[in-house]
Coordinates of C-alpha atoms and ligand atoms in Angstrom, one line a residue:
X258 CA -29.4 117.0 -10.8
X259 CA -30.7 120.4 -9.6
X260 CA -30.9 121.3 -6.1
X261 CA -34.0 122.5 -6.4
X262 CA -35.9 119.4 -7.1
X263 CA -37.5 118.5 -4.2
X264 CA -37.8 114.7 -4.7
X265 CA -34.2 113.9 -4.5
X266 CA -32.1 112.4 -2.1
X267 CA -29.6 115.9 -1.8
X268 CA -32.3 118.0 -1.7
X269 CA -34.1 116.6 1.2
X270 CA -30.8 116.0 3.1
X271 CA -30.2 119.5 2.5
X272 CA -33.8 120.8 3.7
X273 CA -33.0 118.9 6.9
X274 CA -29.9 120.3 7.5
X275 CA -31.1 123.8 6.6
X276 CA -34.0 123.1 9.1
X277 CA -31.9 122.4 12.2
X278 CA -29.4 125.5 11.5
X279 CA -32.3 127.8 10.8
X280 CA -34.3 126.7 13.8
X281 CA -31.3 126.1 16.0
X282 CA -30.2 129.4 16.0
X283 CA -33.1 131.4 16.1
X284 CA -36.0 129.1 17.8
X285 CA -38.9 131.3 18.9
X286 CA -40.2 131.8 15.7
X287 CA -43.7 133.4 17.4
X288 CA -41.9 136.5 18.2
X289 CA -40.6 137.3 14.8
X290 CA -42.4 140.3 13.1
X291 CA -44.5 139.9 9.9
X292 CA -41.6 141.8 8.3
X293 CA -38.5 139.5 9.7
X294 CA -40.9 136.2 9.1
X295 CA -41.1 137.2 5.1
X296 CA -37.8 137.8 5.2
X297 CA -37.0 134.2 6.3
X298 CA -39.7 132.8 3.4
X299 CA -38.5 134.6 0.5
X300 CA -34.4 133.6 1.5
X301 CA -35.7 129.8 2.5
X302 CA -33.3 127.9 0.1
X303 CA -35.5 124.2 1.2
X304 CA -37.9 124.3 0.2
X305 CA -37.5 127.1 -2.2
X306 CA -40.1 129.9 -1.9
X307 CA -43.3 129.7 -4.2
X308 CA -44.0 133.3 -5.7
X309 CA -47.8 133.2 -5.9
X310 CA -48.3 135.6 -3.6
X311 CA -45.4 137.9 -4.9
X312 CA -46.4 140.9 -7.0
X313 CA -45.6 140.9 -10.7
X314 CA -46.5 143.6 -12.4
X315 CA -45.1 142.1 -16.2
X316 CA -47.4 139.5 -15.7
X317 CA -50.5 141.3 -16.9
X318 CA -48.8 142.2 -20.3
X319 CA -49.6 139.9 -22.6
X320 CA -46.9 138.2 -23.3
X321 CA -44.9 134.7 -21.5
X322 CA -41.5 135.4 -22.2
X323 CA -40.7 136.4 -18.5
X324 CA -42.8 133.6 -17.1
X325 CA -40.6 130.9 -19.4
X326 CA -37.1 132.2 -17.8
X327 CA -38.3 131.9 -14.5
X328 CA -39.9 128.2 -15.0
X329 CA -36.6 127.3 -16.8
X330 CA -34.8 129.0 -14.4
X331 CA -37.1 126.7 -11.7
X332 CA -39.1 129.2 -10.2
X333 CA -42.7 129.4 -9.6
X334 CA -44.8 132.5 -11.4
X335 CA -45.3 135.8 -9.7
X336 CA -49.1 137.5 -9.8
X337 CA -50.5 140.9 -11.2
X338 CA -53.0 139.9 -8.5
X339 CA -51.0 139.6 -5.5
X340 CA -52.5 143.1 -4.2
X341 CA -54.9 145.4 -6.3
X342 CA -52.9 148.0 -8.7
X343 CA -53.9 150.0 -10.9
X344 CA -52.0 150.3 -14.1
X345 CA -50.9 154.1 -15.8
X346 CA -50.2 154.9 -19.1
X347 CA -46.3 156.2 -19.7
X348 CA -45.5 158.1 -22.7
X349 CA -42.5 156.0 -24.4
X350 CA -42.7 153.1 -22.2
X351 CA -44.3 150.0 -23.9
X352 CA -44.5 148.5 -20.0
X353 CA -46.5 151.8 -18.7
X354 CA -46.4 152.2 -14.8
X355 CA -48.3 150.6 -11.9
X356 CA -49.0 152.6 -8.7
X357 CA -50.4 150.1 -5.7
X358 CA -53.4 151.7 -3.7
X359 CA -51.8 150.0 -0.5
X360 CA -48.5 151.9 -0.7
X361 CA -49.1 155.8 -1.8
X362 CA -46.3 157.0 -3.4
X363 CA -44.8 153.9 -4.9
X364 CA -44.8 153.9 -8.3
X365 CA -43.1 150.7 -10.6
X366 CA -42.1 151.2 -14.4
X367 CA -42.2 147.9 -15.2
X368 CA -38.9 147.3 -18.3
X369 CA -38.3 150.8 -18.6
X370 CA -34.6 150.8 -19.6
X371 CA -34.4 149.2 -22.6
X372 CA -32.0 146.3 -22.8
X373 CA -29.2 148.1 -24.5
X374 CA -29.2 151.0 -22.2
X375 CA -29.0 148.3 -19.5
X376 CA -25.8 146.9 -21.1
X377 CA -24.3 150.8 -21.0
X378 CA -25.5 150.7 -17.1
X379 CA -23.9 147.6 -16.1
X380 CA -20.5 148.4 -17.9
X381 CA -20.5 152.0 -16.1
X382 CA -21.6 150.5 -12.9
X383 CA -18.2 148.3 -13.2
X384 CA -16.0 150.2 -15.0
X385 CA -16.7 154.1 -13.9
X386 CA -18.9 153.7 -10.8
X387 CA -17.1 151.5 -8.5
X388 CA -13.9 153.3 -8.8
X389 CA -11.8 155.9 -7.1
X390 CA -13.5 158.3 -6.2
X391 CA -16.2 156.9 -5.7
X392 CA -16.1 154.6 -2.2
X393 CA -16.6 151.2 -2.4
X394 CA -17.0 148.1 0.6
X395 CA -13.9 146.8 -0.7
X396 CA -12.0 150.1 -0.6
X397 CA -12.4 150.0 3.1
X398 CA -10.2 146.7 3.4
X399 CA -8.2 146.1 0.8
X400 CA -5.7 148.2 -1.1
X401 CA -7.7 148.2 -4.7
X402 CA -5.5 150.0 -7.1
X403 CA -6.9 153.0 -8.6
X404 CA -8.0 151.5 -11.8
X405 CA -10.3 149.4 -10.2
X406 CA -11.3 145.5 -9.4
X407 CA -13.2 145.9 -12.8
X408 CA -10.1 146.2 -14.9
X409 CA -7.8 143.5 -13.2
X410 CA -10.6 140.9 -13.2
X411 CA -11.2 141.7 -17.0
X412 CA -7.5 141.5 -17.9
X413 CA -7.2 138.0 -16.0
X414 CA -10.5 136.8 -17.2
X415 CA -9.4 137.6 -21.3
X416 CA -6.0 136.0 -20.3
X417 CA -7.8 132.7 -18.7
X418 CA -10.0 132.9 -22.5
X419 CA -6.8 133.1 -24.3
X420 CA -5.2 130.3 -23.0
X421 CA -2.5 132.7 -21.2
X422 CA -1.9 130.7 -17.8
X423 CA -4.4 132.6 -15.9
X424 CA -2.6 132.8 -12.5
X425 CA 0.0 135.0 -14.1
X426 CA -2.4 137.9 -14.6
X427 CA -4.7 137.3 -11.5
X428 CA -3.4 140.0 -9.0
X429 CA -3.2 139.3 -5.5
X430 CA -4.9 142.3 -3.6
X431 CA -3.2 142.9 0.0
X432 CA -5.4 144.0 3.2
X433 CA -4.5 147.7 4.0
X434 CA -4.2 146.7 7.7
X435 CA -1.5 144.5 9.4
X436 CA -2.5 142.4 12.1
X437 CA -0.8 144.9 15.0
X438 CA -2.3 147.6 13.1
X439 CA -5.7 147.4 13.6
X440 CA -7.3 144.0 15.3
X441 CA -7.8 145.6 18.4
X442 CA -10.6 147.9 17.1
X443 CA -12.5 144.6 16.0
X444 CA -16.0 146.5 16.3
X445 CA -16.1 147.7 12.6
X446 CA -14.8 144.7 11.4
X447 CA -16.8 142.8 9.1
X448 CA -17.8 139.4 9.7
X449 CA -17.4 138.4 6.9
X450 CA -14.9 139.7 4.3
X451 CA -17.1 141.6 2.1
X452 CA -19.4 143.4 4.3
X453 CA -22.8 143.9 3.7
X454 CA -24.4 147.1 5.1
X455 CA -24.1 147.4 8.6
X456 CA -27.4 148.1 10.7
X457 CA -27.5 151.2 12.3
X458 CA -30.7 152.3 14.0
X459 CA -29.9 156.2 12.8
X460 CA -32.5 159.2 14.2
X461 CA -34.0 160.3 10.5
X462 CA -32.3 163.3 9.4
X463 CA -34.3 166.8 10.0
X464 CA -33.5 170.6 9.9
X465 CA -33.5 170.0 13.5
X466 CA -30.5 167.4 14.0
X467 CA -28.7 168.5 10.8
X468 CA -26.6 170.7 12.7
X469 CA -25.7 167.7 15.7
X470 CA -25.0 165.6 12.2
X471 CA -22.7 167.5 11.1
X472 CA -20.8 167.9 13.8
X473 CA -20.7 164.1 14.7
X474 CA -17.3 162.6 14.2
X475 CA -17.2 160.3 11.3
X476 CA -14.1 158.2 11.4
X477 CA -12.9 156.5 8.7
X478 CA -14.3 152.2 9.4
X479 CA -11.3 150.8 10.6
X480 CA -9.7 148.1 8.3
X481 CA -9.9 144.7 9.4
X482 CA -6.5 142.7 9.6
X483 CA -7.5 139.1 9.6
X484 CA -9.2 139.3 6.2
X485 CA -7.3 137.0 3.4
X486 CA -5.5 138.7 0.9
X487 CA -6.8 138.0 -2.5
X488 CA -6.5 137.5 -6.2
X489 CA -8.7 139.9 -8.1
X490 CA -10.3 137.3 -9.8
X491 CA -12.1 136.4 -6.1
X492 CA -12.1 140.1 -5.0
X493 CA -14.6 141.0 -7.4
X494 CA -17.2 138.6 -6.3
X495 CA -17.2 140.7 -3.1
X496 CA -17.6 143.7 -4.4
X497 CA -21.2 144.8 -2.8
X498 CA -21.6 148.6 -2.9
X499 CA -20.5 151.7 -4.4
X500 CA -21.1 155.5 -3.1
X501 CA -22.3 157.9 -5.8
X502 CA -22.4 161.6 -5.4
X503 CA -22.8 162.6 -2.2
X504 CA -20.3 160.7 0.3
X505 CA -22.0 158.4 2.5
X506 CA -20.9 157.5 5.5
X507 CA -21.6 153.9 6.4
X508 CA -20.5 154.0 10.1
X509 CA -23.3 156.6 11.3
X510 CA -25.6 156.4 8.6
X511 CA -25.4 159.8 7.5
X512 CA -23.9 161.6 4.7
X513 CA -20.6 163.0 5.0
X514 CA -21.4 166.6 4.4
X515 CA -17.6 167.9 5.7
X516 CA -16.7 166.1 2.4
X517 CA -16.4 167.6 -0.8
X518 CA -20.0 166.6 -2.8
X519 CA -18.6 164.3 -6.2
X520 CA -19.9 164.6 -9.3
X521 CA -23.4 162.8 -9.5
X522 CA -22.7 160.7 -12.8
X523 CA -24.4 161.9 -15.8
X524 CA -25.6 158.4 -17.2
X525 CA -27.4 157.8 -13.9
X526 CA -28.8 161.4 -13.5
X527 CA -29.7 161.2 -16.5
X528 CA -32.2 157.9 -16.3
X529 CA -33.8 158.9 -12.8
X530 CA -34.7 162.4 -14.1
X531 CA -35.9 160.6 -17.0
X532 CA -37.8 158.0 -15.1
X533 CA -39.3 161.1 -12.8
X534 CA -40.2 163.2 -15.7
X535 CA -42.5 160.2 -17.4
X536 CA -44.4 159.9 -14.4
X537 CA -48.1 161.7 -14.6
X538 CA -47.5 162.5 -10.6
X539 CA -51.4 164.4 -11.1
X540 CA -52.6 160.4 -11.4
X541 CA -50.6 159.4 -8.6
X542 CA -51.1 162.0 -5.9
X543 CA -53.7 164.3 -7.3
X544 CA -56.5 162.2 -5.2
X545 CA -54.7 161.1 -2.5
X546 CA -52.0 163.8 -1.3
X547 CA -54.3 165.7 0.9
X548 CA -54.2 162.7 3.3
X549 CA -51.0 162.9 3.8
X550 CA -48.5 164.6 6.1
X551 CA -46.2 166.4 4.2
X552 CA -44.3 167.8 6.9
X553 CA -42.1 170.9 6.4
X554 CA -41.4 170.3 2.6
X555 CA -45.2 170.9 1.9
X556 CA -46.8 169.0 -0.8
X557 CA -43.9 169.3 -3.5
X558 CA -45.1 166.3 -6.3
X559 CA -46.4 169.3 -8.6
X560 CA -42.9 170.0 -9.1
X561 CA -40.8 167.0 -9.3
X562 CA -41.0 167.0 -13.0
X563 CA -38.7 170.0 -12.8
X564 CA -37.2 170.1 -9.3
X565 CA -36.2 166.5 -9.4
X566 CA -32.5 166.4 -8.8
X567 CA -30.6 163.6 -7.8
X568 CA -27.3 164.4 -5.5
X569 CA -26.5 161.1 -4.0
X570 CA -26.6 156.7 -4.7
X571 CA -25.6 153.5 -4.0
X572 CA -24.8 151.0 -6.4
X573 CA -25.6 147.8 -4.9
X574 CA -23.9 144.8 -6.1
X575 CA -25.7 141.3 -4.9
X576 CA -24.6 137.9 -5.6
X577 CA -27.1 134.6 -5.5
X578 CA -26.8 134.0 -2.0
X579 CA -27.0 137.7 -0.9
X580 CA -29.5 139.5 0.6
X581 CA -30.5 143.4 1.9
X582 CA -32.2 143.2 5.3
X583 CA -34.8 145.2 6.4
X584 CA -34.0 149.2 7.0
X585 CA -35.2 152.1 6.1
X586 CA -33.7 155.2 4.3
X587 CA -33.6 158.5 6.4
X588 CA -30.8 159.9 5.8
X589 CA -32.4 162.2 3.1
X590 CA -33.0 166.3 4.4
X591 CA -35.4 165.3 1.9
X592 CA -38.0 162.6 2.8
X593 CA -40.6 163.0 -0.1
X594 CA -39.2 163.5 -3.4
X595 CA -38.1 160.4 -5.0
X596 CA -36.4 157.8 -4.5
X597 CA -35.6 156.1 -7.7
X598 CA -34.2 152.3 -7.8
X599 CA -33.2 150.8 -11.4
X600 CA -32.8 146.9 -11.0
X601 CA -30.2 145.0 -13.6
X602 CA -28.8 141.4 -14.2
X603 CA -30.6 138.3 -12.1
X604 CA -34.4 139.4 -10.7
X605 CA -34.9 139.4 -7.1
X606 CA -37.3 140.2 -4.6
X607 CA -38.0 143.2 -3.2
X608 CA -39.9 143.4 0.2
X609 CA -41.8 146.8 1.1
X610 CA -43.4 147.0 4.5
X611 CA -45.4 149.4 6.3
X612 CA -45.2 151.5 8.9
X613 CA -43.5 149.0 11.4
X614 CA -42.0 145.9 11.1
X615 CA -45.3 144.3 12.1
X616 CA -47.2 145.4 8.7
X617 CA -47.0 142.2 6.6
X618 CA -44.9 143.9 4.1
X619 CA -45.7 143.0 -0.1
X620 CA -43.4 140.9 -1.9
X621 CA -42.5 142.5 -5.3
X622 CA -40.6 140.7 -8.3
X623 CA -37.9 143.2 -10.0
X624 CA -36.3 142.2 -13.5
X625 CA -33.7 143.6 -15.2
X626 CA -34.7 147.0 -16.7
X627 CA -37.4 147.4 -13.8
X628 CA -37.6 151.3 -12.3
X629 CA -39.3 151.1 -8.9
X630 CA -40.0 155.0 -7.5
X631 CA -40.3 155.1 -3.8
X632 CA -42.1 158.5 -3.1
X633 CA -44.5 160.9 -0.9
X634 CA -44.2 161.2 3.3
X635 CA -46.0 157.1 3.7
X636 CA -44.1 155.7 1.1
X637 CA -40.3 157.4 1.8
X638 CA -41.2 157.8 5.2
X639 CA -44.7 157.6 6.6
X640 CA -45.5 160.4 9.2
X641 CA -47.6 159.6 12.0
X642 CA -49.0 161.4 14.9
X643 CA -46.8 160.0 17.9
X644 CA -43.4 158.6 18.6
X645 CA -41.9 157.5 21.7
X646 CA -38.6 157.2 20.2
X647 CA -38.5 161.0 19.2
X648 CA -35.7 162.5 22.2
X649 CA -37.8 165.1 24.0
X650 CA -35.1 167.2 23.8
X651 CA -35.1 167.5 19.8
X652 CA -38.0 170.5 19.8
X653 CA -37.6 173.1 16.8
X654 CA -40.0 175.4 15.4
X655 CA -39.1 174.1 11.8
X656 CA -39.9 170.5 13.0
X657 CA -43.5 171.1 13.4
X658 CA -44.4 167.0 13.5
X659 CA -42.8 164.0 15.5
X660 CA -39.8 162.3 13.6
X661 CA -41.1 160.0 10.6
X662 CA -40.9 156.2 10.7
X663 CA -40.3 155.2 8.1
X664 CA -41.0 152.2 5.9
X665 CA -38.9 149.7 5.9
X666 CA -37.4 147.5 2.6
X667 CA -35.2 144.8 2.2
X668 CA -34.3 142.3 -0.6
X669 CA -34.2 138.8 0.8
X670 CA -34.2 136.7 -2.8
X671 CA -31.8 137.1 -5.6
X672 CA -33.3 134.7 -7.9
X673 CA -30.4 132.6 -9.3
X674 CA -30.6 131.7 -13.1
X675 CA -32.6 134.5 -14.3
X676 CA -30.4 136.4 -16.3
X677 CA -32.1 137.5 -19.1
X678 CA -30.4 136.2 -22.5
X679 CA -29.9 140.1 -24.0
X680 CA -28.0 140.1 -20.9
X681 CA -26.0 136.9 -21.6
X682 CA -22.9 136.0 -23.7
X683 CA -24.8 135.8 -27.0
X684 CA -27.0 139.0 -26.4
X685 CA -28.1 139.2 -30.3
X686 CA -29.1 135.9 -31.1
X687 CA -32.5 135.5 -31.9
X688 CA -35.0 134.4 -28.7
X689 CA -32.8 136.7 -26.1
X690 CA -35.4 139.9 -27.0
X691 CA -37.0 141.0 -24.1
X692 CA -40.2 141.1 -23.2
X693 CA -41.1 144.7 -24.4
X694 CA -38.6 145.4 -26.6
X695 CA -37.0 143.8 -29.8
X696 CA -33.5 144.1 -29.9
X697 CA -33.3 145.5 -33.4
X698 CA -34.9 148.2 -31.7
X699 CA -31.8 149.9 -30.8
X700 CA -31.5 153.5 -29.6
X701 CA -29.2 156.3 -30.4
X702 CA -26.7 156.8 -27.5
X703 CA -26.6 153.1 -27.4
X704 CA -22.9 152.3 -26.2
X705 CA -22.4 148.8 -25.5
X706 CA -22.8 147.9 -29.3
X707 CA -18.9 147.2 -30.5
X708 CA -17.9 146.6 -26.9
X709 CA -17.0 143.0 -25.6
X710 CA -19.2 142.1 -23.8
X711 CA -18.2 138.9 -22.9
X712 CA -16.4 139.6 -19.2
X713 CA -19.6 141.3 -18.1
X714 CA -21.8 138.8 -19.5
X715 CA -19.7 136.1 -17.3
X716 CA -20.3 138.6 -14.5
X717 CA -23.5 139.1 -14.2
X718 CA -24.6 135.4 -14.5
X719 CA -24.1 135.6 -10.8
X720 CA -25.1 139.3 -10.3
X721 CA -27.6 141.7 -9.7
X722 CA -27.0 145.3 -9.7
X723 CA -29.1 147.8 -8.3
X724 CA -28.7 151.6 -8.1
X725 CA -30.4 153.5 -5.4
X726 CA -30.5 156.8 -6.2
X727 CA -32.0 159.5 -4.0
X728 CA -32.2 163.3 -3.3
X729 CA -30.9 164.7 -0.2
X730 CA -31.9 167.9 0.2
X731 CA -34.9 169.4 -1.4
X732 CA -34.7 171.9 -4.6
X733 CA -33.1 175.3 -2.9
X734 CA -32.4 174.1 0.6
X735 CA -29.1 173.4 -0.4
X736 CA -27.5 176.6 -0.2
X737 CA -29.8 179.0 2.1
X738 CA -28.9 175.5 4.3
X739 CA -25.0 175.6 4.4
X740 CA -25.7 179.6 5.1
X741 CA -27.2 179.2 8.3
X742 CA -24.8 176.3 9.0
X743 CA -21.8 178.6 8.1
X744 CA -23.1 181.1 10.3
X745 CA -23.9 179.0 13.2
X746 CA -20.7 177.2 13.2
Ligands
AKG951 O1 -31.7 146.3 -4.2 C1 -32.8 146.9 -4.1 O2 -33.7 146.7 -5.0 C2 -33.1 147.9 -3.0 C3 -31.9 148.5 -2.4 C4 -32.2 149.4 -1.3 O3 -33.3 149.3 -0.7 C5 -31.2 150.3 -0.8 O4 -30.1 150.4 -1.3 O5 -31.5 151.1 0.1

C-alpha cells in the first residue's frame, strides 16, 4: 500500500496525526507570511501537495516522459502556465531557456546537462567535492577520514553486494568531541545530528562592511559531544553540504576571507561558465535593465559572457524528508552577476519569493539536469529605496544606496521517487532516455561510461544534489580590493 493514497486506513491516521503536531506546535496560522505558509504546503506530507500551480517549464515541450515519472512516482503534474514566461532560444540546448516577466533576472535552462554529464557531476560531487579540503557538515562533528564518507560507504556497500558480511567493512565513525570537551558550548550544536544550515539574519555584504567582516572573529562551530558515533554506512545519509572554493563560514554567514581561497573545481567552473556563456543576456535585460538599481557594480550583464567567474559553491546534499528554508544569499561582494544552481538526482521544489517574505513567492519544479540562473539587483538582491534595518551608522561614499533585501528561496519538497531511470541502476536500458536527450547521444568528455555505477545509483534513489555556485566579488575587485584592505589593516 502506498502512503500516499489517500483512501486508506494508514494514510488518514497519518494525516490526523500530522494535523495535530503541525497545528499544535505552531497554531496561529493567520500570522504566517505568504512565504512561510508555501513553505508549509509544498512540505505537507497529508495530504500530499497538488503541483497545479507549480511552474514547469518541461511541460510545454512536447513530449510526456517527465509527466509519466512523476504520475508513477504519485505526483500530480506541474504547469507551463503557473505564471506567464516567455521561452528563449539556446544555442545547443534542445530545452532552450525560460525567463519569467515576474522575476527579472531569473533565467531557467530547462535539461541542460545532458544525462551523462550528470552521472560525471554526481560521482565528483561524492567522490572529489565532499572531501578534504573542501568542508563539509559532517566534517564539523565527526572525525571523517581523509578519503572521505564516499569511499567507506562504497567499499561496505560492494562488500554487502558480494556477500562479504557487511558489518565487517562498515566503519564506525567517532565524534571529534568528548562529552567534557565540548557540551557546555551547546549553542552551535546541532539539533539534530546532521545539521542543516543554520539561520543567520547576516547584514548583506558591501564595500562598506567588508572591512568590519573581515575582521569579525570566526571560530571554528564547536563540535557537539552527544551525537552517536556512526557506521559509515549511516553517516553518509547525513551528509548535507559541501564548501567549494571560497571557504564559507557557516557560523556568521560570511566567507572566510583570512583563509586561503581553494581551488574552484574545474568540472563545475566549467558548466556555470558554460551555462552563462549560452545565455542571450541582450533578451533578458536589454528591455528591462534600465529599471533597475544596479547599485555600485553598474549595469554589468553586457559582460557576463566574459567576466563570468565563479570563485565559490555549496554542494547541497538533500534527502526525501529534507528541506532548505527560506534565506537569502548576501554574502556575495557581488550582488548581480550570477548565481548559477544545477539540480541532480530526485526533483524538488524550488520556492522564489519577492522582496519580503510577504510576496507570495512562485513554486518552481527542478529535475535532474535543470540550470536555474539567479541574476540582476531584483532577482540576487532587489534594491529598494528605504530600509529601516540598514544601521545609520554604516554611511560610505561607495555605498551610494540603502542595503539590498534581498529575495528570499527555499526548497521545501524533495519529491521522493523521481529519480530519473538514466540515473538509476540500469541507466542504458532502453525507456530510461531522457526527455531531451537520447542516451546514444553521448558526448566526448563523457566519464561515467566504464565506471560502476551501481553505489551511486543506490545513492541517489534517496538523493538530490544541488550545487550553488556563485561569484563573490566582481571581475577586478578582487585585487585592487585586498590592496586597500592590506593597506588599511
Ligand atoms: O537546492 C536548491 O535548489 C537551492 C539551494 C540554495 O538556494 C542555496 O544553496 O542557497
Amino acid at each position: 500500500m502506498k502512503s500516499h493514497d489517500p483512501s486508506s486506513p494508514a494514510y488518514r491516521k497519518a494525516h490526523k496525526h500530522y494535523l495535530r503536531s503541525t497545528f499544535k506546535s505552531e497554531p496561529d496560522t493567520a500570522a504566517w507570511s505568504a512565504f512561510r505558509l508555501q513553505e508549509k504546503r509544498y512540505k505537507s506530507r497529508f495530504p500530499r501537495p497538488t503541483l497545479d500551480d507549480v511552474l514547469d517549464v518541461a511541460s510545454a515541450i512536447d513530449n510526456d516522459h517527465p509527466q509519466s515519472l512523476m504520475k508513477s512516482a504519485g505526483w500530480s503534474c506541474g504547469s507551463c502556465n503557473a505564471t506567464p514566461t516567455q521561452s528563449l532560444p539556446l544555442s545547443g540546448n534542445p530545452g532552450g531557456a525560460f525567463i519569467v516577466p515576474r522575476i527579472p533576472g531569473l533565467v531557467i535552462l530547462p535539461g541542460f546537462i545532458r544525462p551523462e554529464e550528470q552521472r560525471t557531476l554526481i560521482m565528483a560531487c561524492l567522490r572529489d567535492h565532499a572531501l578534504f579540503p573542501n568542508e563539509t557538515n559532517l566534517d564539523i562533528h565527526y572525525n571523517v577520514p581523509p578519503l572521505g564518507i564516499w569511499s567507506l560507504w562504497e567499499k561496505h556497500w560492494h562488500c554487502q553486494r558480494t556477500g562479504v558480511d557487511p558489518s565487517i567493512d562498515d566503519t564506525i565513525i567517532n565524534l571529534k568531541a568528548t562529552a567534557s570537551s565540548s557540551s557546555k558550548n551547546s549553542e552551535s550544536a546541532p539539533s539534530r545530528a546532521a545539521p542543516g544550515r543554520p539561520l543567520t539574519n547576516n547584514p548583506p555584504l558591501s564595500i562598506s562592511n567588508f572591512p568590519v567582516i573581515l575582521s569579525t572573529p570566526q571560530p571554528p562551530p564547536t563540535p557537539a559531544s552527544t551525537l552517536p558515533p556512526l557506521p559509515a554506512s549511516q553517516l553518509l545519509y547525513k551528509l548535507r553540504w559541501a564548501n567549494i572554493g571560497r571557504s564559507y563560514h557557516w557560523g556568521t554567514k560570511s566567507y572566510d576571507f583570512s583563509k586561503q581561497l581553494g581551488a574552484f573545481p574545474e568540472d563545475i567552473r566549467v558548466i556555470c561558465r558554460r551555462a552563462v556563456q549560452a545565455v542571450p543576456w541582450a533578451r533578458v535585460w536589454g528591455d528591462i535593465a534600465g529599471d533597475q538599481d544596479w547599485g555600485d557594480e553598474g549595469e554589468n550583464w553586457r559582460d557576463w559572457h566574459d567576466s563570468y567567474e565563479p570563485d565559490a559553491g555549496i554542494v547541497n546534499f538533500y534527502q526525501e524528508r529534507d528541506t532548505l528554508m527560506g534565506h537569502v544569499d548576501r554574502s556575495e561582494l557581488s550582488s548581480t552577476t550570477p548565481l548559477v544552481s544545477v539540480s541532480l538526482g530526485n526533483a524538488a521544489i524550488f520556492l522564489i519569493g519577492g522582496l519580503t517574505r510577504d510576496v507570495e513567492p512562485l513554486p518552481i519544479l527542478l529535475r535532474s539536469g535543470d540550470v536555474v540562473i539567479m541574476s540582476g539587483p531584483s532577482c540576487r538582491r532587489a534594491y529598494h529605496g528605504r530600509c529601516s534595518r540598514c544601521p545609520r551608522k554604516v554611511t560610505s561614499t561607495l555605498m551610494s544606496k540603502c542595503h539590498p533585501s534581498p529575495n528570499t528561496a527555499g526548497v521545501p519538497r524533495i519529491l521522493e521517487g523521481t529519480l530519473p531511470g538514466y540515473l538509476g541502476p540500469h541507466p542504458d536500458v532502453l525507456n530510461c532516455s531522457s526527455q531531451f536527450y537520447d542516451l546514444q547521444d553521448r558526448r566526448d568528455g563523457d566519464e561515467s561510461s566504464g565506471v560502476d555505477w551501481a553505489p551511486f545509483a543506490e545513492y541517489m534513489k534517496t538523493t538530490r544534489i544541488n550545487i550553488n555556485v556563485r561569484q563573490v566579488f566582481p571581475r577586478g575587485l578582487h585585487e585592487a580590493f585586498r590592496l586597500v584592505i592590506l593597506y588599511l589593516l
